[in-house]
mmCIF file of C-alpha atoms in Angstrom:
data_model
loop_
_atom_site.group_PDB
_atom_site.id
_atom_site.type_symbol
_atom_site.label_atom_id
_atom_site.label_comp_id
_atom_site.label_asym_id
_atom_site.label_seq_id
_atom_site.Cartn_x
_atom_site.Cartn_y
_atom_site.Cartn_z
ATOM 1 C CA UNK I 1 81.805 53.565 92.924
ATOM 2 C CA UNK I 2 81.384 50.265 94.511
ATOM 3 C CA UNK I 3 78.550 47.994 93.895
ATOM 4 C CA UNK I 4 76.126 48.574 96.418
ATOM 5 C CA UNK I 5 72.419 48.109 96.942
ATOM 6 C CA UNK I 6 69.979 50.736 96.550
ATOM 7 C CA UNK I 7 68.837 49.944 100.179
ATOM 8 C CA UNK I 8 72.358 50.670 101.326
ATOM 9 C CA UNK I 9 72.677 53.876 99.507
ATOM 10 C CA UNK I 10 69.196 55.303 101.099
ATOM 11 C CA UNK I 11 70.644 54.238 104.791
ATOM 12 C CA UNK I 12 74.010 56.168 103.720
ATOM 13 C CA UNK I 13 72.256 58.978 102.956
ATOM 14 C CA UNK I 14 69.903 59.225 105.952
ATOM 15 C CA UNK I 15 72.984 58.535 108.278
ATOM 16 C CA UNK I 16 74.600 61.296 106.481
ATOM 17 C CA UNK I 17 71.634 63.410 107.233
ATOM 18 C CA UNK I 18 71.567 62.536 110.937
ATOM 19 C CA UNK I 19 75.545 62.857 111.164
ATOM 20 C CA UNK I 20 75.196 66.401 109.924
ATOM 21 C CA UNK I 21 72.570 67.297 112.539
ATOM 22 C CA UNK I 22 74.562 65.868 115.319
ATOM 23 C CA UNK I 23 77.794 67.163 114.340
ATOM 24 C CA UNK I 24 76.392 70.590 114.321
ATOM 25 C CA UNK I 25 74.617 70.547 117.489
ATOM 26 C CA UNK I 26 77.717 69.102 119.317
ATOM 27 C CA UNK I 27 79.849 67.594 117.502
ATOM 28 C CA UNK I 28 80.606 63.774 116.837
ATOM 29 C CA UNK I 29 78.684 63.245 113.623
ATOM 30 C CA UNK I 30 81.592 60.887 112.482
ATOM 31 C CA UNK I 31 80.676 58.482 115.064
ATOM 32 C CA UNK I 32 77.729 57.942 113.025
ATOM 33 C CA UNK I 33 78.770 58.569 109.474
ATOM 34 C CA UNK I 34 82.310 56.515 109.386
ATOM 35 C CA UNK I 35 81.004 53.478 111.166
ATOM 36 C CA UNK I 36 77.966 53.389 108.710
ATOM 37 C CA UNK I 37 80.177 53.645 105.886
ATOM 38 C CA UNK I 38 82.667 50.883 107.404
ATOM 39 C CA UNK I 39 79.344 48.505 107.605
ATOM 40 C CA UNK I 40 77.615 49.586 104.323
ATOM 41 C CA UNK I 41 81.021 49.662 102.003
ATOM 42 C CA UNK I 42 81.775 46.062 100.482
ATOM 43 C CA UNK I 43 83.807 44.085 102.529
ATOM 44 C CA UNK I 44 86.580 44.379 100.378
ATOM 45 C CA UNK I 45 86.481 48.402 100.456
ATOM 46 C CA UNK I 46 89.899 49.554 102.046
ATOM 47 C CA UNK I 47 89.379 51.611 105.358
ATOM 48 C CA UNK I 48 91.154 54.435 103.638
ATOM 49 C CA UNK I 49 88.322 54.989 101.266
ATOM 50 C CA UNK I 50 85.530 54.819 103.651
ATOM 51 C CA UNK I 51 87.839 57.759 105.807
ATOM 52 C CA UNK I 52 88.244 59.610 102.465
ATOM 53 C CA UNK I 53 84.485 59.476 101.575
ATOM 54 C CA UNK I 54 83.961 60.580 105.143
ATOM 55 C CA UNK I 55 85.817 63.696 104.819
ATOM 56 C CA UNK I 56 84.328 64.229 101.669
ATOM 57 C CA UNK I 57 80.763 64.515 103.079
ATOM 58 C CA UNK I 58 81.522 65.722 106.495
ATOM 59 C CA UNK I 59 83.344 68.892 105.140
ATOM 60 C CA UNK I 60 80.202 69.932 103.184
ATOM 61 C CA UNK I 61 77.888 69.723 106.341
ATOM 62 C CA UNK I 62 80.337 71.144 108.658
ATOM 63 C CA UNK I 63 80.822 74.067 106.196
ATOM 64 C CA UNK I 64 77.006 74.884 106.067
ATOM 65 C CA UNK I 65 76.664 74.707 109.794
ATOM 66 C CA UNK I 66 79.795 77.016 110.738
ATOM 67 C CA UNK I 67 78.286 79.795 108.293
ATOM 68 C CA UNK I 68 75.106 79.516 110.241
ATOM 69 C CA UNK I 69 76.633 79.707 113.525
ATOM 70 C CA UNK I 70 78.852 82.844 112.092
ATOM 71 C CA UNK I 71 75.758 84.542 111.370
ATOM 72 C CA UNK I 72 74.054 84.186 114.943
ATOM 73 C CA UNK I 73 76.747 83.128 117.523
ATOM 74 C CA UNK I 74 79.358 85.240 119.204
ATOM 75 C CA UNK I 75 82.350 83.482 117.592
ATOM 76 C CA UNK I 76 86.148 85.034 117.927
ATOM 77 C CA UNK I 77 86.780 83.964 114.144
ATOM 78 C CA UNK I 78 90.258 85.275 114.418
ATOM 79 C CA UNK I 79 91.031 82.842 116.972
ATOM 80 C CA UNK I 80 89.163 79.803 115.233
ATOM 81 C CA UNK I 81 90.874 80.394 112.097
ATOM 82 C CA UNK I 82 94.599 80.169 113.933
ATOM 83 C CA UNK I 83 93.675 76.913 115.925
ATOM 84 C CA UNK I 84 92.071 75.982 112.411
ATOM 85 C CA UNK I 85 95.415 76.402 110.656
ATOM 86 C CA UNK I 86 97.245 74.226 113.017
ATOM 87 C CA UNK I 87 94.808 71.695 112.741
ATOM 88 C CA UNK I 88 94.915 71.810 108.978
ATOM 89 C CA UNK I 89 98.648 70.717 109.547
ATOM 90 C CA UNK I 90 97.826 68.042 112.146
ATOM 91 C CA UNK I 91 94.949 66.347 110.028
ATOM 92 C CA UNK I 92 97.052 66.347 107.094
ATOM 93 C CA UNK I 93 100.015 64.512 108.760
ATOM 94 C CA UNK I 94 97.564 62.190 110.522
ATOM 95 C CA UNK I 95 95.725 60.864 106.931
ATOM 96 C CA UNK I 96 99.218 59.901 105.783
ATOM 97 C CA UNK I 97 99.385 57.605 108.622
ATOM 98 C CA UNK I 98 95.876 56.560 107.870
ATOM 99 C CA UNK I 99 96.713 54.721 104.216
ATOM 100 C CA UNK I 100 97.756 51.667 106.106
ATOM 101 C CA UNK I 101 95.448 51.045 108.529
ATOM 102 C CA UNK I 102 92.643 48.119 108.306
ATOM 103 C CA UNK I 103 88.961 48.145 108.923
ATOM 104 C CA UNK I 104 89.845 45.246 111.759
ATOM 105 C CA UNK I 105 92.246 47.555 113.510
ATOM 106 C CA UNK I 106 89.737 50.602 113.008
ATOM 107 C CA UNK I 107 86.619 49.315 114.677
ATOM 108 C CA UNK I 108 87.813 48.177 118.009
ATOM 109 C CA UNK I 109 89.757 51.828 118.241
ATOM 110 C CA UNK I 110 86.399 53.429 117.231
ATOM 111 C CA UNK I 111 84.509 51.787 119.749
ATOM 112 C CA UNK I 112 86.927 52.861 122.690
ATOM 113 C CA UNK I 113 86.601 56.297 121.384
ATOM 114 C CA UNK I 114 82.821 56.077 121.477
ATOM 115 C CA UNK I 115 82.758 54.732 124.942
ATOM 116 C CA UNK I 116 85.317 57.594 125.935
ATOM 117 C CA UNK I 117 83.044 60.095 124.773
ATOM 118 C CA UNK I 118 79.766 58.781 126.547
ATOM 119 C CA UNK I 119 81.519 58.414 130.022
ATOM 120 C CA UNK I 120 82.747 62.154 129.730
ATOM 121 C CA UNK I 121 79.120 63.065 128.778
ATOM 122 C CA UNK I 122 77.544 61.185 131.635
ATOM 123 C CA UNK I 123 79.831 61.894 134.112
ATOM 124 C CA UNK I 124 80.154 65.802 133.249
ATOM 125 C CA UNK I 125 76.171 66.883 132.815
ATOM 126 C CA UNK I 126 76.991 70.209 133.488
ATOM 127 C CA UNK I 127 79.999 71.088 131.436
ATOM 128 C CA UNK I 128 79.755 73.946 128.977
ATOM 129 C CA UNK I 129 76.405 75.494 130.629
ATOM 130 C CA UNK I 130 77.988 78.883 132.042
ATOM 131 C CA UNK I 131 78.028 81.473 129.768
ATOM 132 C CA UNK I 132 81.405 82.429 128.012
ATOM 133 C CA UNK I 133 83.774 84.180 130.304
ATOM 134 C CA UNK I 134 84.802 87.130 127.835
ATOM 135 C CA UNK I 135 88.292 87.093 125.683
ATOM 136 C CA UNK I 136 90.569 84.272 126.191
ATOM 137 C CA UNK I 137 94.097 84.847 127.333
ATOM 138 C CA UNK I 138 97.116 84.274 125.005
ATOM 139 C CA UNK I 139 98.162 81.376 127.097
ATOM 140 C CA UNK I 140 94.877 79.547 126.757
ATOM 141 C CA UNK I 141 94.881 80.344 123.127
ATOM 142 C CA UNK I 142 98.222 78.951 122.547
ATOM 143 C CA UNK I 143 96.954 75.722 124.530
ATOM 144 C CA UNK I 144 94.135 75.470 122.570
ATOM 145 C CA UNK I 145 96.314 75.768 119.440
ATOM 146 C CA UNK I 146 98.308 72.763 120.373
ATOM 147 C CA UNK I 147 95.619 70.779 121.831
ATOM 148 C CA UNK I 148 92.817 71.534 119.820
ATOM 149 C CA UNK I 149 94.501 72.358 116.526
ATOM 150 C CA UNK I 150 97.779 70.220 116.223
ATOM 151 C CA UNK I 151 96.577 67.208 118.608
ATOM 152 C CA UNK I 152 92.794 66.939 117.623
ATOM 153 C CA UNK I 153 93.791 67.578 114.312
ATOM 154 C CA UNK I 154 95.955 64.826 113.663
ATOM 155 C CA UNK I 155 93.612 62.832 115.667
ATOM 156 C CA UNK I 156 90.851 63.776 112.814
ATOM 157 C CA UNK I 157 93.195 62.588 109.918
ATOM 158 C CA UNK I 158 94.166 59.573 111.373
ATOM 159 C CA UNK I 159 90.575 58.249 112.574
ATOM 160 C CA UNK I 160 88.312 61.018 112.515
ATOM 161 C CA UNK I 161 85.298 59.925 114.582
ATOM 162 C CA UNK I 162 84.451 62.189 117.625
ATOM 163 C CA UNK I 163 86.554 64.960 116.320
ATOM 164 C CA UNK I 164 83.530 67.615 116.842
ATOM 165 C CA UNK I 165 82.801 66.350 119.788
ATOM 166 C CA UNK I 166 86.677 66.358 121.236
ATOM 167 C CA UNK I 167 86.734 69.949 119.828
ATOM 168 C CA UNK I 168 84.006 71.085 122.090
ATOM 169 C CA UNK I 169 85.033 69.540 125.084
ATOM 170 C CA UNK I 170 88.673 70.965 124.555
ATOM 171 C CA UNK I 171 87.676 74.574 123.542
ATOM 172 C CA UNK I 172 85.025 74.636 126.504
ATOM 173 C CA UNK I 173 87.832 73.438 128.931
ATOM 174 C CA UNK I 174 90.776 75.741 127.666
ATOM 175 C CA UNK I 175 88.984 78.678 126.464
ATOM 176 C CA UNK I 176 86.286 78.647 129.134
ATOM 177 C CA UNK I 177 83.225 78.639 126.298
ATOM 178 C CA UNK I 178 79.926 77.877 126.817
ATOM 179 C CA UNK I 179 79.026 74.768 124.823
ATOM 180 C CA UNK I 180 77.233 76.895 121.884
ATOM 181 C CA UNK I 181 79.672 78.982 121.517
ATOM 182 C CA UNK I 182 82.194 76.160 121.562
ATOM 183 C CA UNK I 183 80.363 74.227 118.702
ATOM 184 C CA UNK I 184 80.195 77.244 116.535
ATOM 185 C CA UNK I 185 83.834 78.111 116.968
ATOM 186 C CA UNK I 186 84.549 73.901 116.678
ATOM 187 C CA UNK I 187 82.942 74.051 113.224
ATOM 188 C CA UNK I 188 85.257 76.493 111.840
ATOM 189 C CA UNK I 189 88.526 74.424 112.978
ATOM 190 C CA UNK I 190 86.747 71.178 111.881
ATOM 191 C CA UNK I 191 86.212 72.970 108.281
ATOM 192 C CA UNK I 192 89.911 73.224 108.391
ATOM 193 C CA UNK I 193 90.783 69.556 109.713
ATOM 194 C CA UNK I 194 88.349 68.037 107.037
ATOM 195 C CA UNK I 195 89.912 69.948 104.373
ATOM 196 C CA UNK I 196 93.707 68.926 105.365
ATOM 197 C CA UNK I 197 92.586 65.529 105.490
ATOM 198 C CA UNK I 198 90.764 65.287 102.710
ATOM 199 C CA UNK I 199 93.255 66.908 100.382
ATOM 200 C CA UNK I 200 95.522 63.985 101.401
ATOM 201 C CA UNK I 201 92.943 61.010 100.817
ATOM 202 C CA UNK I 202 92.030 62.549 97.365
ATOM 203 C CA UNK I 203 95.877 62.954 96.556
ATOM 204 C CA UNK I 204 95.920 59.136 97.258
ATOM 205 C CA UNK I 205 93.073 58.264 95.308
ATOM 206 C CA UNK I 206 90.709 57.028 98.656
ATOM 207 C CA UNK I 207 87.759 59.024 97.828
ATOM 208 C CA UNK I 208 84.482 57.456 96.296
ATOM 209 C CA UNK I 209 83.322 60.674 94.758
ATOM 210 C CA UNK I 210 80.296 59.730 93.174
ATOM 211 C CA UNK I 211 78.580 58.258 96.793
ATOM 212 C CA UNK I 212 80.307 61.176 98.813
ATOM 213 C CA UNK I 213 78.457 63.957 96.457
ATOM 214 C CA UNK I 214 75.351 62.125 97.231
ATOM 215 C CA UNK I 215 75.737 61.946 100.690
ATOM 216 C CA UNK I 216 76.949 65.322 101.003
ATOM 217 C CA UNK I 217 73.651 66.849 99.872
ATOM 218 C CA UNK I 218 71.972 65.205 103.106
ATOM 219 C CA UNK I 219 74.805 66.018 105.248
ATOM 220 C CA UNK I 220 74.644 69.872 104.482
ATOM 221 C CA UNK I 221 70.994 69.736 105.309
ATOM 222 C CA UNK I 222 71.524 68.049 108.377
ATOM 223 C CA UNK I 223 74.461 70.283 109.507
ATOM 224 C CA UNK I 224 72.305 73.252 108.493
ATOM 225 C CA UNK I 225 69.131 72.065 110.474
ATOM 226 C CA UNK I 226 71.525 71.144 113.555
ATOM 227 C CA UNK I 227 73.252 74.481 113.843
ATOM 228 C CA UNK I 228 69.588 75.986 114.115
ATOM 229 C CA UNK I 229 68.595 73.463 116.747
ATOM 230 C CA UNK I 230 71.558 74.129 118.773
ATOM 231 C CA UNK I 231 71.143 78.076 118.799
ATOM 232 C CA UNK I 232 67.522 77.335 119.738
ATOM 233 C CA UNK I 233 67.455 74.565 122.249
ATOM 234 C CA UNK I 234 70.929 74.171 123.845
ATOM 235 C CA UNK I 235 72.548 71.254 124.959
ATOM 236 C CA UNK I 236 70.519 69.547 127.157
ATOM 237 C CA UNK I 237 68.509 67.843 124.535
ATOM 238 C CA UNK I 238 71.583 66.879 122.392
ATOM 239 C CA UNK I 239 73.159 65.217 125.139
ATOM 240 C CA UNK I 240 70.649 62.519 125.097
ATOM 241 C CA UNK I 241 70.281 62.228 121.435
ATOM 242 C CA UNK I 242 74.184 61.588 121.520
ATOM 243 C CA UNK I 243 74.229 59.024 124.181
ATOM 244 C CA UNK I 244 71.591 57.047 122.383
ATOM 245 C CA UNK I 245 73.515 56.890 119.342
ATOM 246 C CA UNK I 246 77.035 56.359 121.052
ATOM 247 C CA UNK I 247 75.753 53.334 122.702
ATOM 248 C CA UNK I 248 73.458 51.985 119.729
ATOM 249 C CA UNK I 249 76.846 52.255 118.010
ATOM 250 C CA UNK I 250 79.310 50.629 120.192
ATOM 251 C CA UNK I 251 76.543 47.617 120.132
ATOM 252 C CA UNK I 252 76.203 47.751 116.517
ATOM 253 C CA UNK I 253 80.196 47.395 115.760
ATOM 254 C CA UNK I 254 80.521 45.205 118.819
ATOM 255 C CA UNK I 255 78.532 42.514 117.165
ATOM 256 C CA UNK I 256 80.378 42.867 113.769
ATOM 257 C CA UNK I 257 83.614 42.470 115.158
ATOM 258 C CA UNK I 258 82.930 39.702 117.403
ATOM 259 C CA UNK I 259 79.808 37.871 117.222
ATOM 260 C CA UNK I 260 78.702 38.095 113.422
#
């Protein structure tokens, strides 16, 4: 475990709690957790260690949220698992390419991702508010396996932030799900992408296990609470929270990258 202050550890655990909640509700907990890890870890820490630790934390909260959703939301588990297996393969491949990435390259990429998510949420306020349209066709399921599984899975292993959000958006668009059902499905898929990427990072020795174990406790609490919140309140309130977090992080990363 790197030499970091108690104050930084407390902030990292708080971020893990908030990220678990955000990720469970609408996806995108990595938009908060990974940048905070990049900022909180010592400057000489390789970017791959931040990515690997992020996966070790996130998989715990994601699993907790998936279990909560599966008990109460109308999830097609068979379809979710099929997409998830493709995502596992994609994320494992992406993680191999991530090992050579530097923090200085990673931060601008994350900022672009953040702004893209924010623009979509602002421009499509009614997206995913309609009830689920019934069973998806085989064609739509195959498209979801390719886009949400292989494509977003590869992105998750390579970079990670926003994967949950991208999965929710893709599943809503391709399978015509409402946001709550899409979030529930995305958690199952996200468990697979996290597992694939984590296995690769662990094999490469790029996981700070002690720090990850501590943060994972808070991430699990946030993920379980977030799933309950989504089931109770829907997506309107969460959109506001997500946009607030996104713009705050863009400003912080921009400051660290070009001003500080």
